[in-house]
mmCIF file with all atom_site columns, C-alpha atoms in Angstrom:
data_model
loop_
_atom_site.group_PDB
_atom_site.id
_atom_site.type_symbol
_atom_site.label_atom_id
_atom_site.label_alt_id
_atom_site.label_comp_id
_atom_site.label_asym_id
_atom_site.label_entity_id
_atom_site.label_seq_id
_atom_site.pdbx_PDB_ins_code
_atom_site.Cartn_x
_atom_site.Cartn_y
_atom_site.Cartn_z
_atom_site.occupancy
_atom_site.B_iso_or_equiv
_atom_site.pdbx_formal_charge
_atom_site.auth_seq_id
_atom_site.auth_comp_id
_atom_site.auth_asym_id
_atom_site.auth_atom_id
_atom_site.pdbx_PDB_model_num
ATOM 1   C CA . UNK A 1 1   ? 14.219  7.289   4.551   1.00 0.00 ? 1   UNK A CA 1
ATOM 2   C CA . UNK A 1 2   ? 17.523  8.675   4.217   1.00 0.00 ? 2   UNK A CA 1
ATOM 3   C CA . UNK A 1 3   ? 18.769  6.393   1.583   1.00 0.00 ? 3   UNK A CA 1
ATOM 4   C CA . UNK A 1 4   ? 15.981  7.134   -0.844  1.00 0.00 ? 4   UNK A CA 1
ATOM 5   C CA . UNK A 1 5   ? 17.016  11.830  -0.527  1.00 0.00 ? 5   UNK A CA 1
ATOM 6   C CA . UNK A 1 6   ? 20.614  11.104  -2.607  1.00 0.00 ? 6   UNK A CA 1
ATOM 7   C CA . UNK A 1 7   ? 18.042  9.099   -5.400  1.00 0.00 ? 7   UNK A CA 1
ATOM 8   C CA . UNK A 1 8   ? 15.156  11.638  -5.419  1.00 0.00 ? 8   UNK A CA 1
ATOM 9   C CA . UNK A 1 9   ? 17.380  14.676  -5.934  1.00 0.00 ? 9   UNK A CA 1
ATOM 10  C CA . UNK A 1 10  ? 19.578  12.739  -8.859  1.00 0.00 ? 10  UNK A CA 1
ATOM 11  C CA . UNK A 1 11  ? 16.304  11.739  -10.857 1.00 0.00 ? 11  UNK A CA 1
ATOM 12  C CA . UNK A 1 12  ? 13.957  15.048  -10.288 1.00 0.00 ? 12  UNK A CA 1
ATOM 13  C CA . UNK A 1 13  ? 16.677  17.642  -10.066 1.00 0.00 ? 13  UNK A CA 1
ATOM 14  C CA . UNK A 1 14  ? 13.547  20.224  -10.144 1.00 0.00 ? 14  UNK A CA 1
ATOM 15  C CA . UNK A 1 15  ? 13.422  19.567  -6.254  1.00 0.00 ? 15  UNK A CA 1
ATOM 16  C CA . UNK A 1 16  ? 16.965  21.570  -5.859  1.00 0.00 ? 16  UNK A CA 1
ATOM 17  C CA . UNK A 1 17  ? 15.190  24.523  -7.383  1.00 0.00 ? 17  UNK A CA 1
ATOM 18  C CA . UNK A 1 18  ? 18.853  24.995  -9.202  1.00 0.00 ? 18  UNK A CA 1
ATOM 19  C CA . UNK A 1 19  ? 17.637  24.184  -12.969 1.00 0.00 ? 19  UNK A CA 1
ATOM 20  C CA . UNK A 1 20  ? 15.292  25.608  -15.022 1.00 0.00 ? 20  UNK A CA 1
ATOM 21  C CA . UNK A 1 21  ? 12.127  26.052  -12.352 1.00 0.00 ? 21  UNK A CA 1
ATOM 22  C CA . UNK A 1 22  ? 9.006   24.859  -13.492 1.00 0.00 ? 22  UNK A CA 1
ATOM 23  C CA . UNK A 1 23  ? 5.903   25.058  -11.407 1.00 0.00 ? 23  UNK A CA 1
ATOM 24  C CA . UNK A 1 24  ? 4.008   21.617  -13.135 1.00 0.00 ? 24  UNK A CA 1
ATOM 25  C CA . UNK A 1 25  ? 7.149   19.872  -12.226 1.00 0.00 ? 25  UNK A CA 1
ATOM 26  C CA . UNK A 1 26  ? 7.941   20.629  -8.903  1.00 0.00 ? 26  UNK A CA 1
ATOM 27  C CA . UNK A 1 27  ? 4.267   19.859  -7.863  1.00 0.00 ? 27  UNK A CA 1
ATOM 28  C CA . UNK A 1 28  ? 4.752   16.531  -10.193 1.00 0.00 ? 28  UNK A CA 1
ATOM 29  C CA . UNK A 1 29  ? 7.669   15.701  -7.992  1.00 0.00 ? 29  UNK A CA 1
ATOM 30  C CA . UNK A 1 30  ? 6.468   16.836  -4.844  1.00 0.00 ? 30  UNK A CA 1
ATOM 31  C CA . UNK A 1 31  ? 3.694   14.674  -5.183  1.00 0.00 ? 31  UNK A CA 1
ATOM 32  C CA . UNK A 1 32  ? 5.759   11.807  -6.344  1.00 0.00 ? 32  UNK A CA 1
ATOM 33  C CA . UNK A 1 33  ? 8.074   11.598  -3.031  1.00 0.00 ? 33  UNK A CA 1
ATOM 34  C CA . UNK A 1 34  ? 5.154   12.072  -1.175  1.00 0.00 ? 34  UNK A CA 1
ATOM 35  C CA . UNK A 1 35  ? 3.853   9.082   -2.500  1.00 0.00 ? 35  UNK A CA 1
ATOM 36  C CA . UNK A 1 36  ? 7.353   7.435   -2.487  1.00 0.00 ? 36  UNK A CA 1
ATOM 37  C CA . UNK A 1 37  ? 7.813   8.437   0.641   1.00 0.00 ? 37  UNK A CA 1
ATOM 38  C CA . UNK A 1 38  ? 4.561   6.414   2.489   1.00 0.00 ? 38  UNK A CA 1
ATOM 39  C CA . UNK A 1 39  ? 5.067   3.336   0.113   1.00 0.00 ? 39  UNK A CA 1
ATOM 40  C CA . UNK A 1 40  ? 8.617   2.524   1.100   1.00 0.00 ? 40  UNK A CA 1
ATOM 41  C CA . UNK A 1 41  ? 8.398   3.374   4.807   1.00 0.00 ? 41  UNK A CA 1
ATOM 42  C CA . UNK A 1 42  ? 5.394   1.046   5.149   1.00 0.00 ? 42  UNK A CA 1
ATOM 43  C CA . UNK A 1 43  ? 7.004   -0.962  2.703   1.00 0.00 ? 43  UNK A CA 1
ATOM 44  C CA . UNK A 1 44  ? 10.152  -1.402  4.898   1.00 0.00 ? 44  UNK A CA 1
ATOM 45  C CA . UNK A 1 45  ? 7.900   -1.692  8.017   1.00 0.00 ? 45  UNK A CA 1
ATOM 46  C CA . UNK A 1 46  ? 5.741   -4.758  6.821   1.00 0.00 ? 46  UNK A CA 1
ATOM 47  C CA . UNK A 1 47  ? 3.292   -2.741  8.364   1.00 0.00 ? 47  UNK A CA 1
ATOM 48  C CA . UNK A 1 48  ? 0.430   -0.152  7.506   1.00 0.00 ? 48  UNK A CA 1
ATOM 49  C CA . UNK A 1 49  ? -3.022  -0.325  9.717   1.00 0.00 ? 49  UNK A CA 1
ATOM 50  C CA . UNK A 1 50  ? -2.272  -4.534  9.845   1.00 0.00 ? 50  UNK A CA 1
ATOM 51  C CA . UNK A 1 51  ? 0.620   -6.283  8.736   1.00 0.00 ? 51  UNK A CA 1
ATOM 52  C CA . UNK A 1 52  ? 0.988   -6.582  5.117   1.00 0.00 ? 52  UNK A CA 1
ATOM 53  C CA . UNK A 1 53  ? 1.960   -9.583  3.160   1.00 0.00 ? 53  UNK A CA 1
ATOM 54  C CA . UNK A 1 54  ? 4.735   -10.486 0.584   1.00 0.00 ? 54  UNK A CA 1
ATOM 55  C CA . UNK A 1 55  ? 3.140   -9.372  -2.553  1.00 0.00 ? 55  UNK A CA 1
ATOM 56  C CA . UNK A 1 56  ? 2.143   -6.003  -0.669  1.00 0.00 ? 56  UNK A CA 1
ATOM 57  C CA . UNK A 1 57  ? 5.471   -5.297  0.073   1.00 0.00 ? 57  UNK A CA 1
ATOM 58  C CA . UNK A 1 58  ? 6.548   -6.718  -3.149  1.00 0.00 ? 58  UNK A CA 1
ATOM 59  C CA . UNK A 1 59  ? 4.638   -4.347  -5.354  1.00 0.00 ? 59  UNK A CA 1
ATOM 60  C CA . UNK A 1 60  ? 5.186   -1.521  -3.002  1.00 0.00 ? 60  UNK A CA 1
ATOM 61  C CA . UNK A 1 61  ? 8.699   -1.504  -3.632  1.00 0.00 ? 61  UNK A CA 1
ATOM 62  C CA . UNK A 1 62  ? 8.390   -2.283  -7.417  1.00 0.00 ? 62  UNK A CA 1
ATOM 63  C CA . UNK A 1 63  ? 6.118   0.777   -7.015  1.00 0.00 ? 63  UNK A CA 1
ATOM 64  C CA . UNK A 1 64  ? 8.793   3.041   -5.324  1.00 0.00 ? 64  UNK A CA 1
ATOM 65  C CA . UNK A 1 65  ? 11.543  2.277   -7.710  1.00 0.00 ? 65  UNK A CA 1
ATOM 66  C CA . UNK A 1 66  ? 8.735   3.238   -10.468 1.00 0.00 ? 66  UNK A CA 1
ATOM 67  C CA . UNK A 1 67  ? 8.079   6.744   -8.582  1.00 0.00 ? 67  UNK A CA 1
ATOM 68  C CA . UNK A 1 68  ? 12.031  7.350   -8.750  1.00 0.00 ? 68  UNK A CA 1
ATOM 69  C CA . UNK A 1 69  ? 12.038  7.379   -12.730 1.00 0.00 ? 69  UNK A CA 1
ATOM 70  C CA . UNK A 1 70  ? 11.521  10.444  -14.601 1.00 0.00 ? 70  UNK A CA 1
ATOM 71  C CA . UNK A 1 71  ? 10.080  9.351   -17.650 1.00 0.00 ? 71  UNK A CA 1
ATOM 72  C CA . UNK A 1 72  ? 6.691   10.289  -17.052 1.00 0.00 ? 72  UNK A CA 1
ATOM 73  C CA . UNK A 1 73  ? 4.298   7.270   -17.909 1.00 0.00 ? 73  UNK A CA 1
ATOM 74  C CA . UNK A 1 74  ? 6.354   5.253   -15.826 1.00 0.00 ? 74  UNK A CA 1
ATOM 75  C CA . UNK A 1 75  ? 6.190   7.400   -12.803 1.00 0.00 ? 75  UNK A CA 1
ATOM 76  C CA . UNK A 1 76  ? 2.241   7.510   -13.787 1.00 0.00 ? 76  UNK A CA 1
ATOM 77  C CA . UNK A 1 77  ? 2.266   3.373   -13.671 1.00 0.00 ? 77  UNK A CA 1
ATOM 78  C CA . UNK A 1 78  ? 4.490   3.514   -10.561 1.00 0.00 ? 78  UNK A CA 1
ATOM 79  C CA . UNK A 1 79  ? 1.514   6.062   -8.589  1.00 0.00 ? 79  UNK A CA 1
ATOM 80  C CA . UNK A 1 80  ? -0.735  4.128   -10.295 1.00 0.00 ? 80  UNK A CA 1
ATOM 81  C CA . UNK A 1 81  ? 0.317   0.171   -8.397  1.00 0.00 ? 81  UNK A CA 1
ATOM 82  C CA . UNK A 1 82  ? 1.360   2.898   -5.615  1.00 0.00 ? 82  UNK A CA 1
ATOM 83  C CA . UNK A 1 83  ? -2.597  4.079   -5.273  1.00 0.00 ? 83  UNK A CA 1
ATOM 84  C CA . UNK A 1 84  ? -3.996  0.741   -6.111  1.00 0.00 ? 84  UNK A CA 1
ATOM 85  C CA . UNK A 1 85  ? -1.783  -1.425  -3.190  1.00 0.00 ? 85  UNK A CA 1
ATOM 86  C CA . UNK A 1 86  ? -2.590  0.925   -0.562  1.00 0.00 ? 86  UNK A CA 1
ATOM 87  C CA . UNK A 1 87  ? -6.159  2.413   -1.203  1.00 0.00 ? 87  UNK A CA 1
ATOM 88  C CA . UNK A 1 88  ? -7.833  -1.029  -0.802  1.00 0.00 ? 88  UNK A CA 1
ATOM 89  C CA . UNK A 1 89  ? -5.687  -1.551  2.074   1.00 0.00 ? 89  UNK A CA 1
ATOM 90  C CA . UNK A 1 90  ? -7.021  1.780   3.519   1.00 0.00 ? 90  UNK A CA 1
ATOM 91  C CA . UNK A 1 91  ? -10.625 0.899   3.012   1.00 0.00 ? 91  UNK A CA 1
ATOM 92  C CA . UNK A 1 92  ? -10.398 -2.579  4.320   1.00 0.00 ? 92  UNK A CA 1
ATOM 93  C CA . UNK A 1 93  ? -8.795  -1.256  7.276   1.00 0.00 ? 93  UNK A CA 1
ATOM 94  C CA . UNK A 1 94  ? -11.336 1.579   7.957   1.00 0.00 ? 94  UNK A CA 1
ATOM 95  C CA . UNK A 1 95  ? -14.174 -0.906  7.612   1.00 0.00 ? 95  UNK A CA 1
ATOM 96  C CA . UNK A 1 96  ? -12.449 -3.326  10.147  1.00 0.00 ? 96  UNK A CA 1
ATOM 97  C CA . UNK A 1 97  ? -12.289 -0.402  12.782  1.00 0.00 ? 97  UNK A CA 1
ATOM 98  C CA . UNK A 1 98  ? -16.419 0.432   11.954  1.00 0.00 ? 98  UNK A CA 1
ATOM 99  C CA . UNK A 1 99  ? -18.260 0.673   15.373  1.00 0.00 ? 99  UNK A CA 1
ATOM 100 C CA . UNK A 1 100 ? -20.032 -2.230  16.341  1.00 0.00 ? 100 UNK A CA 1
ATOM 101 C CA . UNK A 1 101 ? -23.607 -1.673  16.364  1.00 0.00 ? 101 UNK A CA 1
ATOM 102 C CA . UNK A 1 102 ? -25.427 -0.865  19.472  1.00 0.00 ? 102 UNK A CA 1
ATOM 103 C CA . UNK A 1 103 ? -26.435 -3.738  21.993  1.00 0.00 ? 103 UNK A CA 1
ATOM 104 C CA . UNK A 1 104 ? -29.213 -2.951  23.735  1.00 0.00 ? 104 UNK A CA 1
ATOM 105 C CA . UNK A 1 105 ? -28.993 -3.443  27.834  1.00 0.00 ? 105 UNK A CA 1
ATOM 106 C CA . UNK A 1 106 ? -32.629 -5.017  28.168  1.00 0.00 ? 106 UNK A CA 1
ATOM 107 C CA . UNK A 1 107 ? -31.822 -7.585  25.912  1.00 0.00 ? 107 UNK A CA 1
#
């Protein structure tokens, strides 16, 4: 994750808390490398709860270079493909670890 810091502090200089301060911004950006930051690590890893596959890496990256931008309806797009690659990956994932229902010994 060290190669994405030099990127995020170039386009949302509101994280060095140098030019003018704004509150909506900082939690705007805050949120955004949050984001970032999960997408491109699993991303990277080919892996988040199972492996992933091509076009889930694919449009988690095209997602993380959207999150970089500071123009703000593409950073909304890029949370947007961010939130819609990895919630349905999240569900799927906490309904393949469900308990198994209860077998009964006298059976």
């Amino acid at each position: 994750m060290k190669f994405v810091l030099p990127f995020i502090f170039v386009f949302n200089p509101s994280v060095l808390l140098v030019v003018e301060f704004s509150w909506m911004e900082f939690l705007w950006a805050m949120l955004r490398i949050g984001v970032l930051t999960y997408v491109v690590t699993t991303a990277l890893a080919v892996y988040d709860r199972r492996i992933l596959g091509r076009i889930d890496v694919t449009l988690r990256l095209v997602a993380s270079a959207l999150l970089l931008i500071e123009i703000p309806w593409v950073a909304g797009l890029g949370l947007a493909l961010a939130l819609a690659t990895v919630i349905p990956h999240l569900l799927k994932a906490g309904a393949d670890r469900s308990p198994a229902a209860p077998v009964s010994a006298g059976s």
